[in-house]
Structures are given as structure tokens and as C-alpha cells.
PDB file of C-alpha atoms in Angstrom:
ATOM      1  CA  UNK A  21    -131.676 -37.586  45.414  1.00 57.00           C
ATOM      2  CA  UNK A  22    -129.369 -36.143  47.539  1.00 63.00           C
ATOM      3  CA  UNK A  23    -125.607 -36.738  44.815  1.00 82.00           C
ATOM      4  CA  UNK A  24    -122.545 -37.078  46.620  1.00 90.00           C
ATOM      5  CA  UNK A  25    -119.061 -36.993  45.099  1.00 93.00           C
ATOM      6  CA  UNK A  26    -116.010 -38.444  46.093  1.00 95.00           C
ATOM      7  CA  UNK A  27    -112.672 -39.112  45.030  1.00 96.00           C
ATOM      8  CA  UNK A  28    -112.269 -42.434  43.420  1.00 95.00           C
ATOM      9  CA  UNK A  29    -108.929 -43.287  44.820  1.00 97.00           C
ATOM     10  CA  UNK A  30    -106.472 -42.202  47.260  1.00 97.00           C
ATOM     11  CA  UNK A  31    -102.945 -43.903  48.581  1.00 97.00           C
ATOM     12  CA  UNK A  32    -101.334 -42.768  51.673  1.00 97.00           C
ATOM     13  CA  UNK A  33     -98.375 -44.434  53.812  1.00 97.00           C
ATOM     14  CA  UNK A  34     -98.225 -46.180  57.113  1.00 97.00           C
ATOM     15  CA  UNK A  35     -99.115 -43.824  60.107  1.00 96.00           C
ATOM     16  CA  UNK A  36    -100.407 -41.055  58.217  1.00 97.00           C
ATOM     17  CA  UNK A  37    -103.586 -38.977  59.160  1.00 97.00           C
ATOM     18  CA  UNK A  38    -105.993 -39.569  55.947  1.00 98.00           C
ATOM     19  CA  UNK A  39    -108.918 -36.995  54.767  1.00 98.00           C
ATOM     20  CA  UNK A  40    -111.831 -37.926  52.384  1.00 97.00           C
ATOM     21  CA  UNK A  41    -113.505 -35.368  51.368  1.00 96.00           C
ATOM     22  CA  UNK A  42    -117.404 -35.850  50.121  1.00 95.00           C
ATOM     23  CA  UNK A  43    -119.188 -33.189  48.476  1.00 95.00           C
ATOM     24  CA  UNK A  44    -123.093 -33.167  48.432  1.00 92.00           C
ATOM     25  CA  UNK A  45    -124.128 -29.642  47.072  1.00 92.00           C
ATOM     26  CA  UNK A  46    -128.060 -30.713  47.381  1.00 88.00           C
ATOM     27  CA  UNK A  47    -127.762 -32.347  50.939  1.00 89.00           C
ATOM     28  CA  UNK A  48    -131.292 -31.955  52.348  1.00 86.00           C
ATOM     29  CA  UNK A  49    -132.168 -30.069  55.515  1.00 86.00           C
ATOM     30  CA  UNK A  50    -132.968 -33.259  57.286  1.00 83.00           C
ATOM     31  CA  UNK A  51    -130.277 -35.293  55.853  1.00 86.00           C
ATOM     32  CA  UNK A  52    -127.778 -37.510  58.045  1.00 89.00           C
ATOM     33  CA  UNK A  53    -124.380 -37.807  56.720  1.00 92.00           C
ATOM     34  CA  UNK A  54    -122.438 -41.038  57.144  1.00 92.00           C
ATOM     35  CA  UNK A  55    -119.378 -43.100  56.332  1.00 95.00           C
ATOM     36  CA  UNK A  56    -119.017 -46.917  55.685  1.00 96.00           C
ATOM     37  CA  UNK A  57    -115.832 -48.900  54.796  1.00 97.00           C
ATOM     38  CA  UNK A  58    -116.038 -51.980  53.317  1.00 97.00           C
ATOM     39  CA  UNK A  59    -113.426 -54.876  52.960  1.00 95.00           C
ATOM     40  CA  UNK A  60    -112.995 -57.316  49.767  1.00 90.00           C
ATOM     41  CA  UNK A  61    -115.520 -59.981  50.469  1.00 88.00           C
ATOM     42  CA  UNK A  62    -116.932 -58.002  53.264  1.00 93.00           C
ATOM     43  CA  UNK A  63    -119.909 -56.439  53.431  1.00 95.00           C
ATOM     44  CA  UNK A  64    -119.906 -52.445  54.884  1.00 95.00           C
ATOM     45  CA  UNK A  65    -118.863 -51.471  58.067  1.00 96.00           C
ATOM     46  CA  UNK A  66    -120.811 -47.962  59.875  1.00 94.00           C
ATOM     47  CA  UNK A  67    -117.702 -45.773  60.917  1.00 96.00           C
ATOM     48  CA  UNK A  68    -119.378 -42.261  61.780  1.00 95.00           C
ATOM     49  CA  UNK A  69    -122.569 -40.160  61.396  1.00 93.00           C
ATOM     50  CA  UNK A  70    -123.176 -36.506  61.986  1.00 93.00           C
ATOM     51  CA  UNK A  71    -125.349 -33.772  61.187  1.00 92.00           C
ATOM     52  CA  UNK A  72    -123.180 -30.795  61.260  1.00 91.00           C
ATOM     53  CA  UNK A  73    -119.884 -29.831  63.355  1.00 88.00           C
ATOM     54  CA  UNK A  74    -117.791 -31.885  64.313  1.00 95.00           C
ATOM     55  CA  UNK A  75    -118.196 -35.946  65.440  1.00 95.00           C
ATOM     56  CA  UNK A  76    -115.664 -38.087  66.376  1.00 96.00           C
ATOM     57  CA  UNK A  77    -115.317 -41.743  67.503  1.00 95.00           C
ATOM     58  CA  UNK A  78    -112.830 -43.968  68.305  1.00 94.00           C
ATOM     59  CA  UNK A  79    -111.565 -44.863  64.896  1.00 93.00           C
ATOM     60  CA  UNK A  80    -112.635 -41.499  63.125  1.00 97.00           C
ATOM     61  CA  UNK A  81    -113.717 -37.859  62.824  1.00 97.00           C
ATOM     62  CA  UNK A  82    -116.200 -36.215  61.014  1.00 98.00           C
ATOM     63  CA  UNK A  83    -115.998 -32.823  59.992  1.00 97.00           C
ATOM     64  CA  UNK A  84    -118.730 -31.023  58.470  1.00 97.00           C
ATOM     65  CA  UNK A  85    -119.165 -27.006  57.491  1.00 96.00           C
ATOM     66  CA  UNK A  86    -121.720 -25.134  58.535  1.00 95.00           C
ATOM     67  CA  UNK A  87    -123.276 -25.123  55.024  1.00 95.00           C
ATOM     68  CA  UNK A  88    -123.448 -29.004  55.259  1.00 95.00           C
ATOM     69  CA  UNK A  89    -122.309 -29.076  51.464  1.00 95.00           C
ATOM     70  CA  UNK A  90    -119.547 -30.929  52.152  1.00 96.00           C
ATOM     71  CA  UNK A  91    -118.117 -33.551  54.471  1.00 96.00           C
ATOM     72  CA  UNK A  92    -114.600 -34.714  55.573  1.00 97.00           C
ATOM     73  CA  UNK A  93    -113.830 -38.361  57.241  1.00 98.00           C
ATOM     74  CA  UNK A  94    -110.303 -37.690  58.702  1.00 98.00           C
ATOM     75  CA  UNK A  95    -108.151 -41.393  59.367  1.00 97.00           C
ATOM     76  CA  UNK A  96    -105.966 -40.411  62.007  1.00 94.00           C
ATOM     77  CA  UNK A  97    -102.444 -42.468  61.719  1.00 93.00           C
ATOM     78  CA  UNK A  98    -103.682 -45.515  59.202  1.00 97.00           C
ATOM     79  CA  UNK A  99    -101.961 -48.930  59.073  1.00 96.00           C
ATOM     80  CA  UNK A 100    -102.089 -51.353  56.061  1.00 96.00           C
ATOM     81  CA  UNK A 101    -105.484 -52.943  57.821  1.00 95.00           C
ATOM     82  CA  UNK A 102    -107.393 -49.607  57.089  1.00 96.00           C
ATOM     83  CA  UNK A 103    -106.945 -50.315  53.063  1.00 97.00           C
ATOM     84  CA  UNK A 104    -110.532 -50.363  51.923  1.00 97.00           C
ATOM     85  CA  UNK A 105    -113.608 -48.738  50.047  1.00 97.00           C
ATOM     86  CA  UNK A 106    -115.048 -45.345  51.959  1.00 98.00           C
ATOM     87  CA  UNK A 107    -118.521 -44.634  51.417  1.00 95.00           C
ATOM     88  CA  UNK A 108    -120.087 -41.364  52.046  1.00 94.00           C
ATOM     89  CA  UNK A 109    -123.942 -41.361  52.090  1.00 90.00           C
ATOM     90  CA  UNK A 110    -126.181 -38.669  52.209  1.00 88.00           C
ATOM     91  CA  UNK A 111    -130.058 -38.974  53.327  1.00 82.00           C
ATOM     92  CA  UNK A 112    -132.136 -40.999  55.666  1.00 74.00           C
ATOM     93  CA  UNK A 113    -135.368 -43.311  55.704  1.00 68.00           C
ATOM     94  CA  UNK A 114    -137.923 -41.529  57.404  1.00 64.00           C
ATOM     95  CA  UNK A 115    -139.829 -39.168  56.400  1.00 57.00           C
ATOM     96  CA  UNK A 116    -138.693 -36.092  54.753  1.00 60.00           C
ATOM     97  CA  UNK A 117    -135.061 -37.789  53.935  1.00 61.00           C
ATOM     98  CA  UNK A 118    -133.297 -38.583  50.992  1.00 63.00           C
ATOM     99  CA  UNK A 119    -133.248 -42.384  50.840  1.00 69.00           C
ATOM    100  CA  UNK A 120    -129.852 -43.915  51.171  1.00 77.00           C
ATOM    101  CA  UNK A 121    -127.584 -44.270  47.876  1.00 78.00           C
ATOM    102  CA  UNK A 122    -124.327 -45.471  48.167  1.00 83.00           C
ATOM    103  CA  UNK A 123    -121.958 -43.886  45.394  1.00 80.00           C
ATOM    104  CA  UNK A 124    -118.956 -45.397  44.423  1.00 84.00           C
ATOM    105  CA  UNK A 125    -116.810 -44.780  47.517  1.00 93.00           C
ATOM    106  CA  UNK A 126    -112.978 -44.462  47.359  1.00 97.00           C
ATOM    107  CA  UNK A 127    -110.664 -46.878  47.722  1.00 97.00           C
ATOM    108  CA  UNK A 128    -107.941 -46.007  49.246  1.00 98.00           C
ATOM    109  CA  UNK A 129    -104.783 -47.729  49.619  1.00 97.00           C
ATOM    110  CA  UNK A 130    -102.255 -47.821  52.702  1.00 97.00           C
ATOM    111  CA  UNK A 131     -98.543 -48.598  51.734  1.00 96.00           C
ATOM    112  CA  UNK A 132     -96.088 -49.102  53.976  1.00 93.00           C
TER     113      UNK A 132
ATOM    114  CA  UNK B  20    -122.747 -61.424  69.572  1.00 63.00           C
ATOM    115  CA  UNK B  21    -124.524 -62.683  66.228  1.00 82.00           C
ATOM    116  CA  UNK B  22    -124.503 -60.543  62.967  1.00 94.00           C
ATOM    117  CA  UNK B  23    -126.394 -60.887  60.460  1.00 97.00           C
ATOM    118  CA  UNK B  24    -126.478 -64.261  59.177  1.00 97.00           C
ATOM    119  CA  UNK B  25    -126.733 -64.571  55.305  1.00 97.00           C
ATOM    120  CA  UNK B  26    -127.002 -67.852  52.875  1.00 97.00           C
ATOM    121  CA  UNK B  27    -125.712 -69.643  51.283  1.00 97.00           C
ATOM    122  CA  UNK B  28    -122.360 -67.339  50.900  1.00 96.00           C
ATOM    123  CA  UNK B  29    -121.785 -68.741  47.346  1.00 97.00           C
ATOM    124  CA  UNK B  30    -124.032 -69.986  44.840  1.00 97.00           C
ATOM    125  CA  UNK B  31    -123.564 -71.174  40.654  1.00 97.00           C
ATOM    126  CA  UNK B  32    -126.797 -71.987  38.911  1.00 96.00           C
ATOM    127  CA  UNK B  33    -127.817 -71.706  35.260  1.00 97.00           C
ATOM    128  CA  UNK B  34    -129.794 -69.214  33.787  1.00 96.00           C
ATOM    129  CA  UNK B  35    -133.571 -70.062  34.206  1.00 96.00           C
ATOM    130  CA  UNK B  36    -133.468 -71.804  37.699  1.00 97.00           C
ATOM    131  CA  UNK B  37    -135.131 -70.417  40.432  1.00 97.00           C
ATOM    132  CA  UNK B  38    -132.494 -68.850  43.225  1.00 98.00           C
ATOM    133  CA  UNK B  39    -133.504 -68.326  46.958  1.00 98.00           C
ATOM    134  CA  UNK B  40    -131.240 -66.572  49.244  1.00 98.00           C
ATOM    135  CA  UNK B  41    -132.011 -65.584  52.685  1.00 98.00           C
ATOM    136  CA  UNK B  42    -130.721 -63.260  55.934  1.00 98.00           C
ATOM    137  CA  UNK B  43    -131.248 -63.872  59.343  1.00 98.00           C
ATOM    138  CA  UNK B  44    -131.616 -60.459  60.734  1.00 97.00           C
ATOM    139  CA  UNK B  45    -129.684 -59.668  64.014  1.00 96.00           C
ATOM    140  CA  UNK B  46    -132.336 -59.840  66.832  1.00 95.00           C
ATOM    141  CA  UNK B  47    -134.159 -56.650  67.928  1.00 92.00           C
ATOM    142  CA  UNK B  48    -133.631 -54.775  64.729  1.00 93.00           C
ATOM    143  CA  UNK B  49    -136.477 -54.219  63.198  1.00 90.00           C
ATOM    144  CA  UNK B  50    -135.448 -52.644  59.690  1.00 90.00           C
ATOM    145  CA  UNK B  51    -133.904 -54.938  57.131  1.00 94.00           C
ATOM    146  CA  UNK B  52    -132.643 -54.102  53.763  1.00 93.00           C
ATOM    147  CA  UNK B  53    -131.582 -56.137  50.547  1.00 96.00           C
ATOM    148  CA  UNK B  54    -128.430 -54.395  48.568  1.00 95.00           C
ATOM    149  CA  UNK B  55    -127.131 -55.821  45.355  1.00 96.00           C
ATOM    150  CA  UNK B  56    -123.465 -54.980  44.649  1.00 95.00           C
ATOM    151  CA  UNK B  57    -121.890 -54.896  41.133  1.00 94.00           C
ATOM    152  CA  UNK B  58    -118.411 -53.520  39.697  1.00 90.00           C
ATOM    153  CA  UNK B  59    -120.870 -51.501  37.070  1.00 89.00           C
ATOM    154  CA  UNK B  60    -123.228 -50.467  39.242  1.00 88.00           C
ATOM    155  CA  UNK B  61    -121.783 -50.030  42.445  1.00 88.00           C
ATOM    156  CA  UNK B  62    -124.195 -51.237  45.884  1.00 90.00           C
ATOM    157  CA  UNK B  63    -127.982 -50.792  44.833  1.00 91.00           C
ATOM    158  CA  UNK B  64    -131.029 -50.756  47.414  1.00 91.00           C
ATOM    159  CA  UNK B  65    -132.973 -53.056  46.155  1.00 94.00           C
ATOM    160  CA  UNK B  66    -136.113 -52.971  49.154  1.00 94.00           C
ATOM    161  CA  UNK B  67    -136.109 -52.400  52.709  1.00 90.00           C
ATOM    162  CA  UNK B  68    -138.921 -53.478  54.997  1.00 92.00           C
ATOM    163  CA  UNK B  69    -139.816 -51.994  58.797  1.00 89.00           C
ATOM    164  CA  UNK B  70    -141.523 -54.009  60.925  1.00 90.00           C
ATOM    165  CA  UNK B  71    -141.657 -57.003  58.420  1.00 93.00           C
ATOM    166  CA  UNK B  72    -143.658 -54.717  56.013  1.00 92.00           C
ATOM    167  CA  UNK B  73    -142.345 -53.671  52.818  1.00 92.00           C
ATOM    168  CA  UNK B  74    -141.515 -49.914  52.731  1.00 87.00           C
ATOM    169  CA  UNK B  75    -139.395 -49.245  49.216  1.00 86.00           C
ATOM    170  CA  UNK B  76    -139.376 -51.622  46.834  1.00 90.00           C
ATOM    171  CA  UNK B  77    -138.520 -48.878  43.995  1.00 88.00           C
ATOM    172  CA  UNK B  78    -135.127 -50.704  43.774  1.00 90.00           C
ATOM    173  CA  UNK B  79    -136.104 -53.989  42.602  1.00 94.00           C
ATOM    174  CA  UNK B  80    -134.814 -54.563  39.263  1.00 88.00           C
ATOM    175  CA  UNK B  81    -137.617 -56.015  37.464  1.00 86.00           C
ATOM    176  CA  UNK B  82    -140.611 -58.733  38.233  1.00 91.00           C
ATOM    177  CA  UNK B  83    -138.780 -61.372  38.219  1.00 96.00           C
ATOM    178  CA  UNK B  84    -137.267 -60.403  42.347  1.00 97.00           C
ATOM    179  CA  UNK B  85    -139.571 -60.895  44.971  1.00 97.00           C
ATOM    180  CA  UNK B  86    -138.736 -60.349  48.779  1.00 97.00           C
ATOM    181  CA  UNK B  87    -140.475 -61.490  51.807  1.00 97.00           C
ATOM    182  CA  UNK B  88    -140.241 -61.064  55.565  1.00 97.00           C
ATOM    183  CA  UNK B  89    -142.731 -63.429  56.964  1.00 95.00           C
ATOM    184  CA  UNK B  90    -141.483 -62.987  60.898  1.00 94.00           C
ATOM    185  CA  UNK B  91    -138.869 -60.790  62.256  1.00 94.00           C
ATOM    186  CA  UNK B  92    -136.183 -62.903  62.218  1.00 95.00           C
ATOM    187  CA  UNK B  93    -135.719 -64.506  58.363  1.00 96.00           C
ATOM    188  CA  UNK B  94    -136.708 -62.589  55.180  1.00 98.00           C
ATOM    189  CA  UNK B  95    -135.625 -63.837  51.510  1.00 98.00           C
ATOM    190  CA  UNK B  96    -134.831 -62.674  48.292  1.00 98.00           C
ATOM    191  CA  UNK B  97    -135.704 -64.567  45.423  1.00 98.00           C
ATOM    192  CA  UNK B  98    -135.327 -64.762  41.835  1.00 97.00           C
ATOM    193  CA  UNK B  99    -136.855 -66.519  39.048  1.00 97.00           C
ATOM    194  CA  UNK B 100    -135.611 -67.318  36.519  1.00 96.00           C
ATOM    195  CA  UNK B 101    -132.771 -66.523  36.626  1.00 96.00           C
ATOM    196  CA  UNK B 102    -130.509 -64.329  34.278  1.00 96.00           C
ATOM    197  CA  UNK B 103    -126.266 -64.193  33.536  1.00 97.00           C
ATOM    198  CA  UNK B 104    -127.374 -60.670  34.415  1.00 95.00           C
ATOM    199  CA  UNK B 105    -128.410 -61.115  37.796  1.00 97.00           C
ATOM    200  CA  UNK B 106    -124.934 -61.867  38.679  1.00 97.00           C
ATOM    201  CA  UNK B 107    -123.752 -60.071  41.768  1.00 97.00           C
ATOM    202  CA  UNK B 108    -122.975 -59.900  45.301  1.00 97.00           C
ATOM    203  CA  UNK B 109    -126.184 -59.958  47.127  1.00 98.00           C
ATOM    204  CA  UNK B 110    -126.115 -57.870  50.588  1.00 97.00           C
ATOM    205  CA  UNK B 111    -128.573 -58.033  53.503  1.00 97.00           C
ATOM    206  CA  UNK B 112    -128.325 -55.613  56.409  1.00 95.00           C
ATOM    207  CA  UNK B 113    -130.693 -54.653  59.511  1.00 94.00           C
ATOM    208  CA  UNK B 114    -130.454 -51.836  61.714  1.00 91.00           C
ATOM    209  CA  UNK B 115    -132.167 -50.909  64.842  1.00 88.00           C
ATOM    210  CA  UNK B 116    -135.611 -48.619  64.235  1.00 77.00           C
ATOM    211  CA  UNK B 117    -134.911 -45.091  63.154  1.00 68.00           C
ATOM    212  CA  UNK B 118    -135.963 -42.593  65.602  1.00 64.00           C
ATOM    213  CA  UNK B 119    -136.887 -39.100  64.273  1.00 59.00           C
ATOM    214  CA  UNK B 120    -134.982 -38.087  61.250  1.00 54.00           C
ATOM    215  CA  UNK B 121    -131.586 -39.675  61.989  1.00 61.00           C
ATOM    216  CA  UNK B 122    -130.203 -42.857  60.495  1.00 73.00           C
ATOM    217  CA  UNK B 123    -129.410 -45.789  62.915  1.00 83.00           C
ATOM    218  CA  UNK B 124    -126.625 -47.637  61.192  1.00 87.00           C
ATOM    219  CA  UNK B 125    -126.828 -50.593  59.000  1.00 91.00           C
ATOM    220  CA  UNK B 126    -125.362 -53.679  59.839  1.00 94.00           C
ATOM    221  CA  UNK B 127    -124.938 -56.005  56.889  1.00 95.00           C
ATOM    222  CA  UNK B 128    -124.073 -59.430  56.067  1.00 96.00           C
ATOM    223  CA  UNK B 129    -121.033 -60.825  54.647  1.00 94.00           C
ATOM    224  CA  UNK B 130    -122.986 -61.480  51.466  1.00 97.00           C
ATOM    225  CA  UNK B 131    -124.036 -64.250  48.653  1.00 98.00           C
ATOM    226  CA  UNK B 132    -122.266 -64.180  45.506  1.00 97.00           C
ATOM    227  CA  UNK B 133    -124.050 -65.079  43.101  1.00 98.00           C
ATOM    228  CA  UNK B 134    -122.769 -66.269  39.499  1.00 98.00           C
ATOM    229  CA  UNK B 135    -125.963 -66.907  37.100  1.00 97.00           C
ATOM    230  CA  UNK B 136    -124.362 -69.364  34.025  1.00 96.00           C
TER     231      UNK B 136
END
């Protein structure tokens, strides 16, 4: 299984831009890289995917190297709402892929 | 829009009784998924099933789980009997059908917590 590592906390302030990094040294070649966040008594939210490069959305980016070993989910300008686990997962369901593990995320912590 | 629809949200029973809980998967996805979310252990895969078949059921804790999906739009969990252990927050999700090698996203449920006695 595809291990990924990630800090287990963070804190940053009101309307700052926020990076998470994930590391996954044994990321397959067909592997999918995404991000959930997950609220207390919530269950997790999808924020991004990608596969290499660059992706971004509307409430994130995605930033991936070009040897795929690591990942970065860049927050840009967070508010107190955005307090809340981060999950990185590595892997995929169909064939070939690394099934799905959730680590234990980072919590990170928005102060204003 | 409907999510996915879990119950009951909470449930107490004592150790030894029988415990059902079920997900109503949102309609059109075809890929469902039972998590099981602990402060020790983190969010577990328990099973996932495509197409109301069971794909993965390497996650399943012991014999004592069972899942079903008898039609596309209901699948439960069960467990008996019940242990102190088994006490968690139980997570169903469903996600459209994956395509190729990429992962359509998971949407999950708000949960059942369970507390075994």
C-alpha cells in the first residue's frame, strides 16, 4: 500500500494562504492523489484530485512534482470555517491501483 | 439534491445485541463503501461493493460484520453480537463508477455513532 505522511497538526491565522504537504515515496504509477476535509460530526468532504502538475478548483490547489512523491494542498486566504481534518489519499479502485487508505490527516486550526 | 442518507445517526445498545445500520446511496452512483472511524484507528475501509456486488471485503474486522446491497439504492451493515469494541463512527459513502484508472470522488454520509455498552 501506497503510505502517505502528513503533518499531524498545523495552526494558521485568519486570511492566510495554508500548504499541506503529503509525502507518498511509493505512490504507484497509476495512482490518483486526493484531498478530503472533514468536519466534527461530519463525514469527509472531496476537495481536489490530480495526477501530476498542477490542479486547481474553486476552493483549492493541488500541486504535485514531477516525481509524484509528494503532494501539496495550498488553502488560499482561510477563515475560521476552514478549521478541520485534511486527508491526503493515495491509490485508486480499479485495477492496477492502490486501494484507498485514509491516514490520519491533519488538523489544522484557523485562529483569528 | 439528496446525499447520502445514513441511519439511524445515533445508536446505544449492549454488548451481544444484534445492530443494523443502513445507507441510502445517492441515486446513479453505483459504488458504495462502508468506513468505520475511530480516534485509535483513524477511518478504516471496511468493504465496498460496484454494481451491488461485493468487491473488497478485506476490511471487515472479523465474522461477526456482514454487509449487503440487495438493490442499488439501500445496502446495510450489520453486526452481531455486538462488542464495547465495535464502538465507532460508522461511515457510508457512494461515488459515481470509476472510469479508467482515476478515482471519482466519494460522497459520504454524515454517519452512525455507535456506542456498544
Amino acid at each position: 500500500l501506497a503510505k502517505t505522511t502528513q503533518p499531524i497538526s498545523m495552526d494558521s491565522y485568519e486570511g492566510q494562504e495554508v500548504n499541506i504537504t503529503c509525502s507518498h515515496n511509493n505512490i504507484a504509477t497509476n495512482d490518483y492523489i486526493t484531498w478530503y476535509q472533514q468536519f466534527p460530526s461530519q463525514g469527509p468532504r472531496f476537495i481536489i484530485q490530480g495526477y501530476k502538475t498542477k490542479v486547481t478548483n474553486e476552493v483549492a490547489s493541488l500541486f504535485i512534482p514531477a516525481d509524484r512523491k509528494s503532494s501539496t494542498l495550498s488553502l488560499p486566504r482561510v477563515s475560521l470555517s476552514d478549521t478541520a481534518v485534511y486527508y491526503c489519499l493515495v491509490g485508486g479502485l480499479s485495477s492496477g491501483n492502490t486501494p484507498l487508505v485514509f491516514g490520519k490527516g491533519t488538523r489544522l486550526s484557523v485562529i483569528a | 439534491d439528496a446525499g447520502v442518507i445514513q441511519s439511524p445517526r445515533h445508536e446505544v445498545t449492549e454488548m451481544g445485541q444484534e445492530v443494523t445500520l443502513r445507507c441510502k446511496p445517492i441515486s446513479g452512483h453505483n459504488s458504495l463503501f462502508w468506513y468505520r472511524q475511530t480516534m485509535m484507528r483513524g477511518l478504516e475501509l471496511l468493504i465496498y461493493f460496484n454494481n451491488n456486488v461485493p468487491i473488497d471485503d478485506s476490511g471487515m474486522p472479523e465474522d461477526r460484520f456482514s454487509a449487503k446491497m440487495p438493490n442499488a439504492s439501500f445496502s446495510t451493515l450489520k453486526i452481531q453480537p455486538s462488542e464495547p469494541r465495535d464502538s465507532a463512527v460508522y461511515f457510508c459513502a457512494s461515488s459515481l463508477p470509476n472510469r479508467g484508472i482515476s478515482n471519482q470522488p466519494q460522497h459520504f454520509g454524515d454517519g452512525t455513532r455507535l456506542s456498544i455498552l
